[in-house]
Short mmCIF file of C-alpha atoms in Angstrom, two decimals:
data_model
loop_
_atom_site.label_atom_id
_atom_site.label_comp_id
_atom_site.label_asym_id
_atom_site.label_seq_id
_atom_site.Cartn_x
_atom_site.Cartn_y
_atom_site.Cartn_z
CA UNK A 1 45.84 163.06 -42.23
CA UNK A 2 46.60 164.09 -46.25
CA UNK A 3 44.69 166.96 -46.05
CA UNK A 4 45.46 168.34 -42.73
CA UNK A 5 49.60 169.35 -43.88
CA UNK A 6 47.87 171.99 -45.85
CA UNK A 7 46.90 174.07 -43.39
CA UNK A 8 49.48 173.32 -40.31
CA UNK A 9 52.12 175.45 -39.32
CA UNK A 10 55.45 174.47 -39.81
CA UNK A 11 55.77 172.53 -36.90
CA UNK A 12 52.90 169.80 -37.58
CA UNK A 13 50.61 172.27 -34.88
CA UNK A 14 47.28 172.47 -35.25
CA UNK A 15 44.00 174.18 -34.32
CA UNK A 16 40.72 172.80 -33.07
CA UNK A 17 39.11 174.28 -35.61
CA UNK A 18 41.09 174.14 -38.87
CA UNK A 19 40.91 170.43 -38.11
CA UNK A 20 37.44 170.92 -37.54
CA UNK A 21 36.65 172.32 -40.85
CA UNK A 22 38.74 169.78 -42.85
CA UNK A 23 36.60 167.16 -41.10
CA UNK A 24 33.76 168.53 -41.89
CA UNK A 25 34.98 168.79 -45.55
CA UNK A 26 36.04 165.70 -46.40
CA UNK A 27 33.11 164.31 -44.72
CA UNK A 28 31.37 165.89 -47.58
CA UNK A 29 33.30 164.55 -49.74
CA UNK A 30 33.03 160.60 -48.61
CA UNK A 31 29.17 160.89 -48.40
CA UNK A 32 29.58 162.10 -51.93
CA UNK A 33 32.18 159.99 -53.75
CA UNK A 34 30.43 157.03 -51.64
CA UNK A 35 27.14 158.06 -53.53
CA UNK A 36 28.63 157.19 -56.89
CA UNK A 37 29.77 154.20 -56.38
CA UNK A 38 26.71 153.03 -53.82
CA UNK A 39 25.97 149.92 -56.20
CA UNK A 40 29.86 148.52 -55.71
CA UNK A 41 30.19 148.35 -51.87
CA UNK A 42 30.28 145.48 -50.47
CA UNK A 43 26.91 145.11 -47.34
CA UNK A 44 26.96 143.21 -43.94
CA UNK A 45 30.06 141.40 -43.06
CA UNK A 46 31.79 138.58 -44.22
CA UNK A 47 34.34 135.80 -42.60
CA UNK A 48 37.82 136.35 -44.63
CA UNK A 49 37.67 132.33 -45.60
CA UNK A 50 34.28 133.34 -47.09
CA UNK A 51 35.16 135.33 -49.91
CA UNK A 52 36.51 134.50 -53.04
CA UNK A 53 39.36 135.80 -55.00
CA UNK A 54 39.83 136.82 -58.57
CA UNK A 55 42.58 137.25 -60.80
CA UNK A 56 41.98 140.60 -63.64
CA UNK A 57 39.29 142.00 -61.50
CA UNK A 58 36.52 143.70 -63.72
CA UNK A 59 38.63 146.90 -65.00
CA UNK A 60 35.84 150.08 -64.78
CA UNK A 61 34.37 149.25 -60.79
CA UNK A 62 37.77 148.67 -59.84
CA UNK A 63 38.73 152.76 -61.72
CA UNK A 64 35.91 153.66 -60.14
CA UNK A 65 36.56 152.55 -56.52
CA UNK A 66 40.47 153.65 -57.28
CA UNK A 67 38.65 157.59 -58.52
CA UNK A 68 36.48 158.09 -55.81
CA UNK A 69 37.66 156.74 -52.82
CA UNK A 70 41.34 156.09 -52.67
CA UNK A 71 43.19 158.32 -51.27
CA UNK A 72 44.97 159.73 -54.70
CA UNK A 73 41.49 159.53 -55.84
CA UNK A 74 42.77 157.88 -58.71
CA UNK A 75 43.38 154.71 -60.49
CA UNK A 76 46.47 154.04 -62.07
CA UNK A 77 46.84 152.62 -66.16
CA UNK A 78 47.16 149.40 -67.07
CA UNK A 79 46.61 147.94 -64.32
CA UNK A 80 45.26 145.08 -63.93
CA UNK A 81 43.38 144.29 -61.18
CA UNK A 82 42.29 141.48 -57.46
CA UNK A 83 40.07 141.37 -55.81
CA UNK A 84 38.47 140.07 -52.60
CA UNK A 85 34.89 139.67 -53.47
CA UNK A 86 31.42 138.86 -51.04
CA UNK A 87 29.98 135.33 -52.47
CA UNK A 88 26.08 137.12 -52.95
CA UNK A 89 27.19 139.71 -55.15
CA UNK A 90 30.29 139.43 -56.19
CA UNK A 91 30.64 143.56 -54.77
CA UNK A 92 34.65 143.83 -53.40
CA UNK A 93 35.36 143.81 -49.90
CA UNK A 94 39.62 144.18 -50.53
CA UNK A 95 41.18 145.28 -53.54
CA UNK A 96 44.63 145.59 -55.30
CA UNK A 97 46.03 147.01 -58.85
CA UNK A 98 49.21 145.81 -59.85
CA UNK A 99 50.91 147.48 -62.99
CA UNK A 100 55.13 147.94 -64.17
CA UNK A 101 57.06 149.95 -61.51
CA UNK A 102 57.68 153.59 -62.63
CA UNK A 103 59.46 154.94 -60.39
CA UNK A 104 62.99 154.60 -61.50
CA UNK A 105 65.00 156.09 -58.48
CA UNK A 106 63.42 153.00 -57.04
CA UNK A 107 64.10 149.98 -59.98
CA UNK A 108 67.63 151.29 -60.42
CA UNK A 109 68.58 151.04 -56.92
CA UNK A 110 66.88 148.00 -56.63
CA UNK A 111 69.02 146.74 -59.94
CA UNK A 112 72.46 147.65 -58.67
CA UNK A 113 71.40 146.82 -55.19
CA UNK A 114 69.57 143.33 -55.61
CA UNK A 115 70.87 142.25 -58.83
CA UNK A 116 67.24 142.62 -60.10
CA UNK A 117 66.74 143.37 -62.93
CA UNK A 118 63.72 146.82 -63.53
CA UNK A 119 61.84 145.00 -66.37
CA UNK A 120 60.94 142.09 -64.00
CA UNK A 121 59.57 144.21 -61.30
CA UNK A 122 55.93 145.06 -60.54
CA UNK A 123 54.56 147.80 -58.39
CA UNK A 124 51.36 147.10 -56.28
CA UNK A 125 50.36 150.98 -57.29
CA UNK A 126 46.68 150.90 -55.44
CA UNK A 127 45.37 149.43 -52.15
CA UNK A 128 41.59 150.20 -50.89
CA UNK A 129 39.73 147.45 -48.42
CA UNK A 130 36.42 148.88 -47.38
CA UNK A 131 35.22 148.87 -43.63
CA UNK A 132 33.96 145.64 -43.66
CA UNK A 133 36.77 143.30 -44.49
CA UNK A 134 37.49 141.18 -42.60
CA UNK A 135 40.92 140.86 -40.09
CA UNK A 136 43.86 140.49 -42.28
CA UNK A 137 42.16 140.15 -46.05
CA UNK A 138 44.50 142.50 -48.05
CA UNK A 139 47.42 139.77 -46.69
CA UNK A 140 45.58 137.17 -47.54
CA UNK A 141 44.84 139.16 -50.54
CA UNK A 142 48.25 140.20 -51.15
CA UNK A 143 48.86 136.28 -50.78
CA UNK A 144 47.01 135.77 -53.75
CA UNK A 145 47.91 138.25 -55.55
CA UNK A 146 51.70 136.92 -54.88
CA UNK A 147 50.86 133.49 -56.61
CA UNK A 148 48.95 134.39 -59.15
CA UNK A 149 51.51 136.42 -60.64
CA UNK A 150 54.10 134.12 -59.92
CA UNK A 151 52.09 131.38 -61.84
CA UNK A 152 50.74 133.84 -64.33
CA UNK A 153 54.63 135.90 -64.91
CA UNK A 154 56.94 133.75 -64.64
CA UNK A 155 60.01 135.82 -65.86
CA UNK A 156 58.43 139.04 -63.13
CA UNK A 157 60.99 138.90 -60.41
CA UNK A 158 59.85 141.13 -58.03
CA UNK A 159 57.30 143.01 -56.23
CA UNK A 160 57.07 146.65 -54.76
CA UNK A 161 54.91 149.17 -53.34
CA UNK A 162 55.56 152.04 -51.26
CA UNK A 163 53.98 153.08 -48.33
CA UNK A 164 52.76 156.61 -46.59
CA UNK A 165 53.50 156.53 -42.61
CA UNK A 166 51.93 160.44 -43.40
CA UNK A 167 49.13 158.88 -43.69
CA UNK A 168 49.20 156.24 -40.26
CA UNK A 169 49.93 153.98 -43.05
CA UNK A 170 52.88 150.96 -40.78
CA UNK A 171 53.25 148.24 -43.41
CA UNK A 172 51.72 145.30 -41.61
CA UNK A 173 49.86 144.26 -44.54
CA UNK A 174 53.27 143.86 -46.17
CA UNK A 175 54.98 142.10 -42.82
CA UNK A 176 51.93 139.58 -42.59
CA UNK A 177 52.70 138.22 -45.66
CA UNK A 178 56.43 138.17 -45.67
CA UNK A 179 57.11 141.35 -47.42
CA UNK A 180 60.00 143.28 -45.79
CA UNK A 181 60.98 147.00 -46.55
CA UNK A 182 64.12 147.60 -48.28
CA UNK A 183 64.99 151.32 -48.62
CA UNK A 184 62.67 154.27 -47.79
CA UNK A 185 62.66 158.15 -49.84
CA UNK A 186 63.10 160.71 -48.80
CA UNK A 187 59.41 163.08 -48.13
CA UNK A 188 58.65 166.03 -49.97
CA UNK A 189 55.65 168.49 -50.04
CA UNK A 190 51.89 167.56 -50.71
CA UNK A 191 51.05 168.80 -53.16
CA UNK A 192 47.55 171.05 -53.70
CA UNK A 193 45.08 172.11 -56.91
CA UNK A 194 42.42 174.31 -55.45
CA UNK A 195 42.55 172.98 -52.15
CA UNK A 196 42.02 169.67 -53.22
CA UNK A 197 45.42 166.93 -52.90
CA UNK A 198 47.31 166.28 -55.99
CA UNK A 199 49.56 163.93 -57.27
CA UNK A 200 53.03 164.58 -59.42
CA UNK A 201 51.81 161.51 -61.78
CA UNK A 202 48.16 163.94 -61.80
CA UNK A 203 50.06 166.91 -62.89
CA UNK A 204 52.24 166.04 -65.60
CA UNK A 205 48.77 164.10 -67.02
CA UNK A 206 46.88 167.43 -66.10
CA UNK A 207 49.88 170.14 -66.98
CA UNK A 208 52.10 168.59 -68.46
CA UNK A 209 54.89 169.49 -65.50
CA UNK A 210 55.63 169.12 -61.94
CA UNK A 211 57.58 172.20 -60.96
CA UNK A 212 55.25 174.11 -58.47
CA UNK A 213 57.28 177.73 -59.23
CA UNK A 214 55.73 177.26 -62.88
CA UNK A 215 52.23 176.14 -61.84
CA UNK A 216 52.60 179.15 -59.98
CA UNK A 217 53.24 181.45 -62.25
CA UNK A 218 50.55 179.59 -64.54
CA UNK A 219 48.04 179.35 -62.57
CA UNK A 220 48.43 182.07 -59.05
CA UNK A 221 47.24 180.89 -55.97
CA UNK A 222 45.16 177.76 -56.72
CA UNK A 223 48.24 175.51 -55.51
CA UNK A 224 49.86 175.00 -52.33
CA UNK A 225 52.26 173.13 -50.70
CA UNK A 226 52.26 171.59 -47.34
CA UNK A 227 54.70 173.42 -44.91
CA UNK A 228 55.23 170.50 -42.20
CA UNK A 229 57.71 168.04 -41.92
CA UNK A 230 57.10 164.92 -43.45
CA UNK A 231 58.23 161.49 -42.19
CA UNK A 232 59.66 159.21 -45.62
CA UNK A 233 58.23 156.47 -47.12
CA UNK A 234 59.19 153.42 -47.35
CA UNK A 235 59.69 150.87 -49.65
CA UNK A 236 58.29 146.89 -49.06
CA UNK A 237 59.50 144.43 -51.52
CA UNK A 238 58.77 140.51 -52.28
CA UNK A 239 60.33 138.27 -54.41
CA UNK A 240 58.33 136.31 -56.43
CA UNK A 241 60.36 133.20 -56.12
CA UNK A 242 62.31 132.42 -52.25
CA UNK A 243 62.13 134.30 -49.52
CA UNK A 244 62.34 137.33 -49.47
CA UNK A 245 65.57 138.72 -47.17
CA UNK A 246 65.48 141.08 -44.11
CA UNK A 247 67.76 144.69 -44.99
CA UNK A 248 68.24 145.72 -41.54
CA UNK A 249 67.20 149.57 -40.67
CA UNK A 250 71.03 150.33 -40.74
CA UNK A 251 71.44 148.96 -44.05
CA UNK A 252 68.89 150.49 -45.62
CA UNK A 253 69.30 153.35 -48.30
CA UNK A 254 67.21 155.78 -47.97
CA UNK A 255 66.32 157.49 -51.58
CA UNK A 256 66.20 161.24 -52.81
CA UNK A 257 62.98 161.89 -54.65
#
């Protein structure tokens, strides 16, 4: 879903040949990536009540999983990691990372409309769940994370996360954990470097810029952009103390990037 927009036409249409080619490429990459983290992959299936909640889950292990299996292919530097691990070997079944909110446009809107200072807002920056995860694993993990952060950091007020519906995500796990959607963000084209998706953060880290025209002038055809129209990203929020208010869809602001 992340790579199909790279080859789709302006109207979003693709040929079956394009779809099959992308599936074959991504399948081989997935097989290679899974081999790199095989020692961390859970085996068998477990009931939700059998999984063990781990705060401060091993950073190296989390970074390996996020780098090789998460669609962004990177971990957020300095994040705190949480996991639900299997009872036999302690391998993660579902995990997430939490870090201070860095998206200033979102932070400024939260501060102005909800009177919550940006330095009291943390972000669920990565979430990953293996196929063997039981139903409701992510919503259960999110609830445990909220409780742990509320105990550990009483100065914090809010958790946020961004959900990209273009990848098939709906935010259902957040809604089940009593989060609510507070705003949306206008989409911008996906960026690709040598045929692989790259995030703005990765561009800044590797090339010190996110200016596509500048990057293309330096690296030619190595950079590409998706052309088809994308859907808005959704920002879900959860208060760490008390209930999280519902913001009706008609009153949710649509922020620019």
